[in-house]
JSON list of C-alpha atoms in Angstrom, two decimals:
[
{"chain": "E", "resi": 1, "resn": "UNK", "atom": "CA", "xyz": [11.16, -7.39, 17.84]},
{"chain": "E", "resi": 2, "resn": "UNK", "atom": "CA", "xyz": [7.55, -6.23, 18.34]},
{"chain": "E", "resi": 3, "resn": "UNK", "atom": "CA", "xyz": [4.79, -8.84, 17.79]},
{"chain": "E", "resi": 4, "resn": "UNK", "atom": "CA", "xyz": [3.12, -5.93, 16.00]},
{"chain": "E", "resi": 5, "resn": "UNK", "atom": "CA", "xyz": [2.78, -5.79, 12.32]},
{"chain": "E", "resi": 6, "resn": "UNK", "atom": "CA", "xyz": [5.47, -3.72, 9.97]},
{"chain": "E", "resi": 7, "resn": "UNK", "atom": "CA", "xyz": [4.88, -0.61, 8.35]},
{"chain": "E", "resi": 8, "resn": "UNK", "atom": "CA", "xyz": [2.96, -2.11, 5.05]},
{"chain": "E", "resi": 9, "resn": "UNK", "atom": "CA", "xyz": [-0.90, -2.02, 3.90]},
{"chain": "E", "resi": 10, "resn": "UNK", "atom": "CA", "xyz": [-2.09, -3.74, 6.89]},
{"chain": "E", "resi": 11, "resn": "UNK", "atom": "CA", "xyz": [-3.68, -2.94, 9.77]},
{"chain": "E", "resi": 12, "resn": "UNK", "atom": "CA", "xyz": [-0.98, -0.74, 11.63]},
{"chain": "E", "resi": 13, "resn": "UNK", "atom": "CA", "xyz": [-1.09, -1.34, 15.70]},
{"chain": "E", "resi": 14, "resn": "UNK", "atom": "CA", "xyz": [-3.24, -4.46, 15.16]},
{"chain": "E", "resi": 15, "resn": "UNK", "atom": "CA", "xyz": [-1.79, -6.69, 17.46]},
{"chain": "E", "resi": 16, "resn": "UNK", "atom": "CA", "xyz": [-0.65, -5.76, 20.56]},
{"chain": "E", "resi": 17, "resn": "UNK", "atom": "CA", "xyz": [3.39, -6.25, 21.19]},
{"chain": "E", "resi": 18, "resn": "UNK", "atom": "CA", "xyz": [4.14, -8.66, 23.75]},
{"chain": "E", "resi": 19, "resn": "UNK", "atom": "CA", "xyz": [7.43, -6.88, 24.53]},
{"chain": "E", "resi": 20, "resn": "UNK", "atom": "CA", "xyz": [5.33, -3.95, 26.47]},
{"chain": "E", "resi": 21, "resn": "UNK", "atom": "CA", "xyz": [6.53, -2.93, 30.10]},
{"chain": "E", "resi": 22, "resn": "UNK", "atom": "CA", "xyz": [3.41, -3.33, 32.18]},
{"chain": "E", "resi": 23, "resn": "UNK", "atom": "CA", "xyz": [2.90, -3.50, 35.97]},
{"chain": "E", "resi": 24, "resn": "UNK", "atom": "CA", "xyz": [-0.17, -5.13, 36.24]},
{"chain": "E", "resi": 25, "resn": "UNK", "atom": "CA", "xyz": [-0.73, -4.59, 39.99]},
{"chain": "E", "resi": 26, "resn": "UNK", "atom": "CA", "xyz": [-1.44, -1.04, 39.08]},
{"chain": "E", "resi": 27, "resn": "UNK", "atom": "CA", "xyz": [-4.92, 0.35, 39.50]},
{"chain": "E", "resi": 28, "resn": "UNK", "atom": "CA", "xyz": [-6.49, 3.90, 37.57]},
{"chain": "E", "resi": 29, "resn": "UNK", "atom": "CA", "xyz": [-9.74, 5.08, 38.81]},
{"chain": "E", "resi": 30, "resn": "UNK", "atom": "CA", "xyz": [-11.08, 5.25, 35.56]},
{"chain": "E", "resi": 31, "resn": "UNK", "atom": "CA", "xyz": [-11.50, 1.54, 35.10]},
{"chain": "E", "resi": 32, "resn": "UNK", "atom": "CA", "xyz": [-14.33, 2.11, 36.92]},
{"chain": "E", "resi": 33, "resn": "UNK", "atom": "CA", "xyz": [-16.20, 4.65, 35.74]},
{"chain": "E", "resi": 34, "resn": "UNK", "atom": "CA", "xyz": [-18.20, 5.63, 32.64]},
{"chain": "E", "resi": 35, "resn": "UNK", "atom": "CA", "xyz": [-16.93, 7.53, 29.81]},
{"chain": "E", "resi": 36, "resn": "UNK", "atom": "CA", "xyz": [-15.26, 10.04, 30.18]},
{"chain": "E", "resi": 37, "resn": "UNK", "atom": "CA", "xyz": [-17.03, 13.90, 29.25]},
{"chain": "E", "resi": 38, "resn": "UNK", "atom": "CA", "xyz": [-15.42, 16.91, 28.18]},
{"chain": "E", "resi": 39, "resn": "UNK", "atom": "CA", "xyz": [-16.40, 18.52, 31.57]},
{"chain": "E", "resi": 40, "resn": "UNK", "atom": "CA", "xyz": [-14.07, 15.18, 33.26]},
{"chain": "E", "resi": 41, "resn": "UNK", "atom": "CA", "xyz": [-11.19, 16.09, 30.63]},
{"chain": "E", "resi": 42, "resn": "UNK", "atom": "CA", "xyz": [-11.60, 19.93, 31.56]},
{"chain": "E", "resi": 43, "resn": "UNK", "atom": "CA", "xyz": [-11.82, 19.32, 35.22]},
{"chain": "E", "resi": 44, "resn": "UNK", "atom": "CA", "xyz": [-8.66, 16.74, 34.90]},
{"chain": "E", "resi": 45, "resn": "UNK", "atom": "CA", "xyz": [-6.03, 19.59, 33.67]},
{"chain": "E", "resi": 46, "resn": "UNK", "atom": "CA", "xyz": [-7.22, 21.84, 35.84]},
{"chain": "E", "resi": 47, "resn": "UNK", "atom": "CA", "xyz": [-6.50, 20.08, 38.53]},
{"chain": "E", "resi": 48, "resn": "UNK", "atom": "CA", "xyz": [-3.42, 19.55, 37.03]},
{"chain": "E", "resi": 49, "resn": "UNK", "atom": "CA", "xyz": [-2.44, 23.44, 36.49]},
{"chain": "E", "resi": 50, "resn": "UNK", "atom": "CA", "xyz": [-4.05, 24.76, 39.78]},
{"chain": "E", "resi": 51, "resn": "UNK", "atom": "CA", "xyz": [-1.57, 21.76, 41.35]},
{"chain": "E", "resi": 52, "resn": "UNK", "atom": "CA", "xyz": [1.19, 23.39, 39.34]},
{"chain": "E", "resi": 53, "resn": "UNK", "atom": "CA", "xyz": [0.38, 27.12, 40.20]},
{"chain": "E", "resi": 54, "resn": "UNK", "atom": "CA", "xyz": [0.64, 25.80, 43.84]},
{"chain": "E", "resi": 55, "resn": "UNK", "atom": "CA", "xyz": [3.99, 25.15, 43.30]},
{"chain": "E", "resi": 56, "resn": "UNK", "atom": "CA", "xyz": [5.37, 27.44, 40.82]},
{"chain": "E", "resi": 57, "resn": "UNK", "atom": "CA", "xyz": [3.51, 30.84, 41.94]},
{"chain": "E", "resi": 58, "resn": "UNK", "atom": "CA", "xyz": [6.04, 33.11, 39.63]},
{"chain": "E", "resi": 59, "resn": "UNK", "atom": "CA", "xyz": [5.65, 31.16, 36.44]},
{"chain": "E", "resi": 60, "resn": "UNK", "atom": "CA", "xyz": [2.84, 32.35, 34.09]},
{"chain": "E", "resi": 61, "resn": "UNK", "atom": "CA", "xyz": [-0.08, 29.82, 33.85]},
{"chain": "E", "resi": 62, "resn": "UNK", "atom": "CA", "xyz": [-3.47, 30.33, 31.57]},
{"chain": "E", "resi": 63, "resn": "UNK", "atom": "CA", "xyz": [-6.73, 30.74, 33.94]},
{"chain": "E", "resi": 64, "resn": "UNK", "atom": "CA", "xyz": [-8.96, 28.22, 35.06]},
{"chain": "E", "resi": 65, "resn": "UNK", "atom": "CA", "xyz": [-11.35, 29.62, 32.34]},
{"chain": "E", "resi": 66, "resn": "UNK", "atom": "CA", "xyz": [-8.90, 29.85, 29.64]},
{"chain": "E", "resi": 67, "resn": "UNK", "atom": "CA", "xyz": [-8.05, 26.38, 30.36]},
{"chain": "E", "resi": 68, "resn": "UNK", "atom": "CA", "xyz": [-11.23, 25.32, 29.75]},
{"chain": "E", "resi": 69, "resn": "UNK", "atom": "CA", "xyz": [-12.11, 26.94, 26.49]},
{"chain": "E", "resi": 70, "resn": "UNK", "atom": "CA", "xyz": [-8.44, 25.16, 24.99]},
{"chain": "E", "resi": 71, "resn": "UNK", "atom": "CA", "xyz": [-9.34, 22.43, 26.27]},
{"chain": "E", "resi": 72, "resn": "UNK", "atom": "CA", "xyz": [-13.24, 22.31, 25.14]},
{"chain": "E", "resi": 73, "resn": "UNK", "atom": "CA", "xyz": [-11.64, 22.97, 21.97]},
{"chain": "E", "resi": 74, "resn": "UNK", "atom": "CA", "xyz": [-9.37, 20.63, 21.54]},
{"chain": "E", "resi": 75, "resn": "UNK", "atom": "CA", "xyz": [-12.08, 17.40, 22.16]},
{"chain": "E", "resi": 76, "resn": "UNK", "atom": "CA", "xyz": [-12.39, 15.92, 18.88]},
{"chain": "E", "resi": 77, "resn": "UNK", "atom": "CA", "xyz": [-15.84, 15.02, 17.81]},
{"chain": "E", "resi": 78, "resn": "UNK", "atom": "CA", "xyz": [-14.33, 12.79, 15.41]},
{"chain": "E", "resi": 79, "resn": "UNK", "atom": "CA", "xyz": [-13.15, 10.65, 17.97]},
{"chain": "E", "resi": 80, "resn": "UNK", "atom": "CA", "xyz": [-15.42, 12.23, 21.74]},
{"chain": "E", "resi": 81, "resn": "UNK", "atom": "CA", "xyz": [-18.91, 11.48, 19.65]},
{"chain": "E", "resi": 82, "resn": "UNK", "atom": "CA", "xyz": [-18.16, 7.40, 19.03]},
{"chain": "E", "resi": 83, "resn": "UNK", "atom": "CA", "xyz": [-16.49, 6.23, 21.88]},
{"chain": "E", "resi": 84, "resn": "UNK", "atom": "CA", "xyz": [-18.36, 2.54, 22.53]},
{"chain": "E", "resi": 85, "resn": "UNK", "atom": "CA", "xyz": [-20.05, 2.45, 25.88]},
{"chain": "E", "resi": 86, "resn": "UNK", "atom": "CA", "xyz": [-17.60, 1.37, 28.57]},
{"chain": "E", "resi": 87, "resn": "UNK", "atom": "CA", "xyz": [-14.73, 2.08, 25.96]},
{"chain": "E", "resi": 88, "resn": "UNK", "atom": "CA", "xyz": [-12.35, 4.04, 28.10]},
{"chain": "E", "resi": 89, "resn": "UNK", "atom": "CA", "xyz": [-12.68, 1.76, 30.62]},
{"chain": "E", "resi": 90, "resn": "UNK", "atom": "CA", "xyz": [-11.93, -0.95, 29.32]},
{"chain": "E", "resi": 91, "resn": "UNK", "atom": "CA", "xyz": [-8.93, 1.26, 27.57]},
{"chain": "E", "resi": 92, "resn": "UNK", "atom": "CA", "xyz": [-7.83, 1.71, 31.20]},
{"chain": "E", "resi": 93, "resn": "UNK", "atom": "CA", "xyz": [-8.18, -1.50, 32.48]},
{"chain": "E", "resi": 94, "resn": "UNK", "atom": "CA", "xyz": [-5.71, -2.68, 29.61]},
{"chain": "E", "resi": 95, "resn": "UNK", "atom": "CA", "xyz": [-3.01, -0.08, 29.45]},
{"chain": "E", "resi": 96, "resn": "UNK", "atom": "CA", "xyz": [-3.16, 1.08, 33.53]},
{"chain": "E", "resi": 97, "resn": "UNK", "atom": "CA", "xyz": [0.34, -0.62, 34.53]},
{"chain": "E", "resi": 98, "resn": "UNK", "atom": "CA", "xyz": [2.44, 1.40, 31.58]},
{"chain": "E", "resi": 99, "resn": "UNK", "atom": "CA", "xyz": [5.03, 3.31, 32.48]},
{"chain": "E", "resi": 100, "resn": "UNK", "atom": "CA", "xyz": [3.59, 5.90, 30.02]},
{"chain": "E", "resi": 101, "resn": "UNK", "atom": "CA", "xyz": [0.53, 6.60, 33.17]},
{"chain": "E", "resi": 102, "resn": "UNK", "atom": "CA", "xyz": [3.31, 7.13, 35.83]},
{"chain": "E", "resi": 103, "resn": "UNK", "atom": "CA", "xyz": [3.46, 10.41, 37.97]},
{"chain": "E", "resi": 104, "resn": "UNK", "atom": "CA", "xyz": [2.13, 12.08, 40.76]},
{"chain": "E", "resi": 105, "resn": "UNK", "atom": "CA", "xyz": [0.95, 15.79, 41.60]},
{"chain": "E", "resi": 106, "resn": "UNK", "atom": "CA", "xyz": [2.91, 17.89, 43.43]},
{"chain": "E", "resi": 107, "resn": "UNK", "atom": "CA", "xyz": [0.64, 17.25, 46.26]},
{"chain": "E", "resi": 108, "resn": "UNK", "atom": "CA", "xyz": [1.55, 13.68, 46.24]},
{"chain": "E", "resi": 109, "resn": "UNK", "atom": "CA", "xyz": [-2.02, 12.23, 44.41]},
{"chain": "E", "resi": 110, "resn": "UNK", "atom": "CA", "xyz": [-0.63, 9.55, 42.15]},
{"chain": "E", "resi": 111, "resn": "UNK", "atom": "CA", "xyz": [-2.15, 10.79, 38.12]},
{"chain": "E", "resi": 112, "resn": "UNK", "atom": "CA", "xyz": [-3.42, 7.00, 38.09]},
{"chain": "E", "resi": 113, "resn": "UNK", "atom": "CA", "xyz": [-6.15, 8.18, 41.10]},
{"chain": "E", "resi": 114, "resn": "UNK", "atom": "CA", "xyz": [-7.04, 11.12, 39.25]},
{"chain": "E", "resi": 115, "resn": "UNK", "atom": "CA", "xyz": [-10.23, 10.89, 37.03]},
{"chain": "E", "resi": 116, "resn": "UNK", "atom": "CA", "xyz": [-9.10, 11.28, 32.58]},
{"chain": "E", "resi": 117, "resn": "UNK", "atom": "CA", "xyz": [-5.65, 10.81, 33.50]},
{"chain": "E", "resi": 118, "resn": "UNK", "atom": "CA", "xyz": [-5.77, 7.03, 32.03]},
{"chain": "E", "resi": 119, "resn": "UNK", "atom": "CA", "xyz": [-8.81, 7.63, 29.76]},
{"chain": "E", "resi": 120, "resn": "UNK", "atom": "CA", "xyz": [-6.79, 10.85, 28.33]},
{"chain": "E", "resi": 121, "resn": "UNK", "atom": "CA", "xyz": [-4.56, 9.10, 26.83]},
{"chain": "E", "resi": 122, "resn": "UNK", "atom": "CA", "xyz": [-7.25, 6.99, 24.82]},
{"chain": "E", "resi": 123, "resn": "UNK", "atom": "CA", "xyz": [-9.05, 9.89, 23.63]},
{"chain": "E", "resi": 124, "resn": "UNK", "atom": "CA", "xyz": [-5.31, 12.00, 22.63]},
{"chain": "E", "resi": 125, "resn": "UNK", "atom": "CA", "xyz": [-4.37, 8.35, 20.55]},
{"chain": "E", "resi": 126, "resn": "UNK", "atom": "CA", "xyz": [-7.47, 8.46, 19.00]},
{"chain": "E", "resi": 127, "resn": "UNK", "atom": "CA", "xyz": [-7.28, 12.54, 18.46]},
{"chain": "E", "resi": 128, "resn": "UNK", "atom": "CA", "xyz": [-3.85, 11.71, 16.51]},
{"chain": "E", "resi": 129, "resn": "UNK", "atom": "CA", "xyz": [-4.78, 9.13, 14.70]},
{"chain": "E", "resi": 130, "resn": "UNK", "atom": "CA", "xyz": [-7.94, 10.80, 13.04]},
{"chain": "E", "resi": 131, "resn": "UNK", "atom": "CA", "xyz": [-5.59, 13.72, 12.32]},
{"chain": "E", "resi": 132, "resn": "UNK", "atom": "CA", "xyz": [-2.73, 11.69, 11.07]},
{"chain": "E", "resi": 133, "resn": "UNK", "atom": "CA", "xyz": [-3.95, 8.36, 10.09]},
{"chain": "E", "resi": 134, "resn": "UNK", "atom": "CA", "xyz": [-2.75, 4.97, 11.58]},
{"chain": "E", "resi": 135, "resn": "UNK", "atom": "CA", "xyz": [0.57, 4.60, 9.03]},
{"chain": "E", "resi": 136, "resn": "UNK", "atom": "CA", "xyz": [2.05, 7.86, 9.46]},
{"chain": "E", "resi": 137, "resn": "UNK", "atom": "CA", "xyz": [1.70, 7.24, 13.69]},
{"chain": "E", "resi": 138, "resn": "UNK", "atom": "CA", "xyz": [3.31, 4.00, 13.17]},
{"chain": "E", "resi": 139, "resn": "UNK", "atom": "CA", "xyz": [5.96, 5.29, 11.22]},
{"chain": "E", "resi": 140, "resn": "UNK", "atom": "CA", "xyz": [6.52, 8.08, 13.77]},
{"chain": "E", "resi": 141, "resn": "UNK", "atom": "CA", "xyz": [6.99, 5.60, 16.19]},
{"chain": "E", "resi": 142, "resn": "UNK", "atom": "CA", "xyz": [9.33, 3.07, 14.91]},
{"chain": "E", "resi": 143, "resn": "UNK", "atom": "CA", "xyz": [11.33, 6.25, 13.46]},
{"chain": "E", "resi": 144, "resn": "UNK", "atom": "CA", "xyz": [12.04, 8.14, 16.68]},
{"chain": "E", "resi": 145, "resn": "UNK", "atom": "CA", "xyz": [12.50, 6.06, 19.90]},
{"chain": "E", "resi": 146, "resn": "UNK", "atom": "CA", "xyz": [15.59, 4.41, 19.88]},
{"chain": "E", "resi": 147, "resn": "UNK", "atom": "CA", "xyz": [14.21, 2.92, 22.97]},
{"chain": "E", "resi": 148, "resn": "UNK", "atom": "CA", "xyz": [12.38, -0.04, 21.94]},
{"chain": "E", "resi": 149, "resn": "UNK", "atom": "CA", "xyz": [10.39, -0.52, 25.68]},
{"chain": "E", "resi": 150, "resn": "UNK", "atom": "CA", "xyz": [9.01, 3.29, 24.63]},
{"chain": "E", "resi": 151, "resn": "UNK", "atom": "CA", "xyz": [8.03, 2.50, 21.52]},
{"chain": "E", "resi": 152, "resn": "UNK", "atom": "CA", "xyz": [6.32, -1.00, 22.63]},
{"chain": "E", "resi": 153, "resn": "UNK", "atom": "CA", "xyz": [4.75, 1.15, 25.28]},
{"chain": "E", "resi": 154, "resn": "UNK", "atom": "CA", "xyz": [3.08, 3.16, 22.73]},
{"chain": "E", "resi": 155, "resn": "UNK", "atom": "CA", "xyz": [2.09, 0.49, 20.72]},
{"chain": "E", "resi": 156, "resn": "UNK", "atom": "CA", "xyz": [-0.01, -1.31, 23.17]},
{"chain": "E", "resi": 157, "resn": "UNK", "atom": "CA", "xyz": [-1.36, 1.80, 23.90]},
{"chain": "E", "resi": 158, "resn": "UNK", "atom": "CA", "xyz": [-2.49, 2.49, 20.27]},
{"chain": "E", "resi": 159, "resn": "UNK", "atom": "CA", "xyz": [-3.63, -0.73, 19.81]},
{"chain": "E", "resi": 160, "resn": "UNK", "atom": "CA", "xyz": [-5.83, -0.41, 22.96]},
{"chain": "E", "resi": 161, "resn": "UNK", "atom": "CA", "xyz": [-7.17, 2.74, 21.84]},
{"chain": "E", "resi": 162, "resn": "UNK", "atom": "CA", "xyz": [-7.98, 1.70, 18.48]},
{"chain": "E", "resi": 163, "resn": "UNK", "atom": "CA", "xyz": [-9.81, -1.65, 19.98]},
{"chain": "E", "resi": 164, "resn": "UNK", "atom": "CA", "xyz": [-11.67, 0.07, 22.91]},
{"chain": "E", "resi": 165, "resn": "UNK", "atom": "CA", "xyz": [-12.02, 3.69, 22.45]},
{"chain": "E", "resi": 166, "resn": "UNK", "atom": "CA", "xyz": [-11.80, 5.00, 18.43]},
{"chain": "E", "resi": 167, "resn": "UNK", "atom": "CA", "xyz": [-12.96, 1.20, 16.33]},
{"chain": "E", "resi": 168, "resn": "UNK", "atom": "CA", "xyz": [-14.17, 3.32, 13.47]},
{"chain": "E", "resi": 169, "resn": "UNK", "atom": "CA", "xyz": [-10.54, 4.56, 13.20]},
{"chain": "E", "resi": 170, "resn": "UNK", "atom": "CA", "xyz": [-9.10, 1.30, 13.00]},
{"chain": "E", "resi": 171, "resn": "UNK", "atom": "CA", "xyz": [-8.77, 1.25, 8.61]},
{"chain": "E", "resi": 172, "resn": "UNK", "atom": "CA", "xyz": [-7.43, 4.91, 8.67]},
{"chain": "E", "resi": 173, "resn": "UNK", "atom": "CA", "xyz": [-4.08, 4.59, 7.25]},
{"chain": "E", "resi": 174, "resn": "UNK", "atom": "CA", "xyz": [-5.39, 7.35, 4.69]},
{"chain": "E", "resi": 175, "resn": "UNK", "atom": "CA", "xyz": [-5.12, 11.36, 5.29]},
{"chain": "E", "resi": 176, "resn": "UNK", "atom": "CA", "xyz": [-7.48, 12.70, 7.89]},
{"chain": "E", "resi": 177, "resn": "UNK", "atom": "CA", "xyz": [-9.40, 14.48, 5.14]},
{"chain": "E", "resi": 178, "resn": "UNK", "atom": "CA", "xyz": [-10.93, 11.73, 4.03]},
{"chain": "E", "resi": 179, "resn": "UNK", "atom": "CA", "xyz": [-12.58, 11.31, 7.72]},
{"chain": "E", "resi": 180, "resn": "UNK", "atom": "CA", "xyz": [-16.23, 13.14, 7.23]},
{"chain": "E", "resi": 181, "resn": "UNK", "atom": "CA", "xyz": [-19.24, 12.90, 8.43]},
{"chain": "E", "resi": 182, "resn": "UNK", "atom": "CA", "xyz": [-21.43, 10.32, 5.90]},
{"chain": "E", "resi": 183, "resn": "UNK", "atom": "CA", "xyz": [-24.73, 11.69, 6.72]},
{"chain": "E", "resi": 184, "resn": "UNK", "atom": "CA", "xyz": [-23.92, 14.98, 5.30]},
{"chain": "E", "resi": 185, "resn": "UNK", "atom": "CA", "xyz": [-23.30, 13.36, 1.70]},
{"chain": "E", "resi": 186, "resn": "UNK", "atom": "CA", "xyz": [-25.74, 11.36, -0.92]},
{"chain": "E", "resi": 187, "resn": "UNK", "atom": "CA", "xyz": [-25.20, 9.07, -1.36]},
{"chain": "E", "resi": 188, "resn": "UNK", "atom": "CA", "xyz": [-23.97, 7.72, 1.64]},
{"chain": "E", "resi": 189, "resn": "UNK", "atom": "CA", "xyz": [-20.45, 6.50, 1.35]},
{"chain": "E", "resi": 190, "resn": "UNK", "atom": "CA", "xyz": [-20.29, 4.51, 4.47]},
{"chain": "E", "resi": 191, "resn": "UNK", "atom": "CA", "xyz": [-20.57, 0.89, 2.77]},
{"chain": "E", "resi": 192, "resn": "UNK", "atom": "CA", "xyz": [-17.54, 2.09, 0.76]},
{"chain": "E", "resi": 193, "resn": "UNK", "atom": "CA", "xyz": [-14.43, 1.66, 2.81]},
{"chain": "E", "resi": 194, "resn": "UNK", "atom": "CA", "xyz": [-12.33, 0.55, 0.06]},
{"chain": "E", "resi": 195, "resn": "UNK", "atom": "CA", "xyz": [-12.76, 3.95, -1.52]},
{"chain": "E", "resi": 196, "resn": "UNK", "atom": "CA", "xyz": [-10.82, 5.42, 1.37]},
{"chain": "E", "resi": 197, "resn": "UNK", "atom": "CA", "xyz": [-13.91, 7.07, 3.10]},
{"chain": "E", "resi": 198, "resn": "UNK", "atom": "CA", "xyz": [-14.46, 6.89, 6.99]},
{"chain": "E", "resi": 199, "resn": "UNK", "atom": "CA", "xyz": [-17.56, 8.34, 9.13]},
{"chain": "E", "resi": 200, "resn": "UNK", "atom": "CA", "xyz": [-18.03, 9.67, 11.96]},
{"chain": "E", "resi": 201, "resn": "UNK", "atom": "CA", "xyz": [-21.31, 9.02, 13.70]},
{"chain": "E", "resi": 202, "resn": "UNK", "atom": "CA", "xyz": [-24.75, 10.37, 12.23]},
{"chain": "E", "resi": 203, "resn": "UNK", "atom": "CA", "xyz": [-26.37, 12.81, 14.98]},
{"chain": "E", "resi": 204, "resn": "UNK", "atom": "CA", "xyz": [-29.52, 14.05, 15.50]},
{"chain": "E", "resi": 205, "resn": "UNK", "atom": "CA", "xyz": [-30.87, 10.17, 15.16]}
]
């Protein structure tokens, strides 16, 4: 069993689970660099689908443009607006040698050299669990892979994602409506966890 905790009123993913496949010779570029923008995480897939039209010329693909309007659209500010300074790369450093990161392009460029591909997976963790909340993920997980080194995969993963990239997440076992942003109420709820209200980050200050 997972050193992680069950599914109860604690912390979900607040441990990481020593049972986790890692390689931890491998390196991802990312542990290098700053955060991550929404111009890296637009440039990152469509490196990815111009790789794939490359190789699959008769298959439908969306444009470069259209790619980058879903995907500008899809960056949560929830989670995009708060990351801690240095937070995705220190998310990379940690999860870098999971199996979850393996792959190459079609061209042969391991994903692990190419820049979001680690940090990516930080920001989509933190994406699901301001949508979903940390219990429901949890349960999710424990419910559907049979394959325990999958599941402890994604644990450490969430658990590094919570720590490093999304910390204001890290209570959110509640529905994602309850996830607002603070400065837009009065009185300000922040101080108020316990009544099931989370912030995102006040702008413009």
């Amino acid at each position: 069993m997972s050193a992680a905790i069950p599914a109860t009123d604690q912390r979900h993913f607040a441990d990481p689970p020593v049972d986790a496949p890692r390689d931890r010779s491998a390196r991802c570029v990312d542990a290098d660099l700053a955060n991550m923008t929404v111009d890296d995480y637009v440039a990152y897939w469509q490196t990815v689908f111009t790789d794939q039209r490359g190789h699959h010329p008769d298959q439908s693909f969306p444009s470069n443009q259209e790619l980058a309007d879903q995907k500008r659209a899809e960056w949560s500010p929830v989670v995009n607006d708060a990351v801690p300074p240095g937070g995705d790369a220190a998310f990379t450093r940690e999860v870098c040698g999971l199996p979850t990161l393996d792959g190459t392009l079609y061209s042969g460029t391991p994903l692990r050299h190419l820049r979001g591909h680690a940090a990516g997976f930080g920001r989509q963790t933190c994406a699901s669990i301001a949508e979903r909340g940390t219990r429901d993920l949890w349960e999710s997980v424990q419910a559907q892979d049979a394959d325990r080194s999958k599941a402890a995969a994604f644990e450490y993963l969430a658990h590094s994602a919570i720590t490093n990239v999304c910390p204001q997440l890290a209570d959110l076992t509640t529905p994602p409506n309850q996830v607002t942003a603070c400065a837009d109420l009065t009185p300000d709820p922040s101080a108020r966890p316990s009544e099931g209200t989370f912030c995102t980050p006040e702008r413009g200050r």
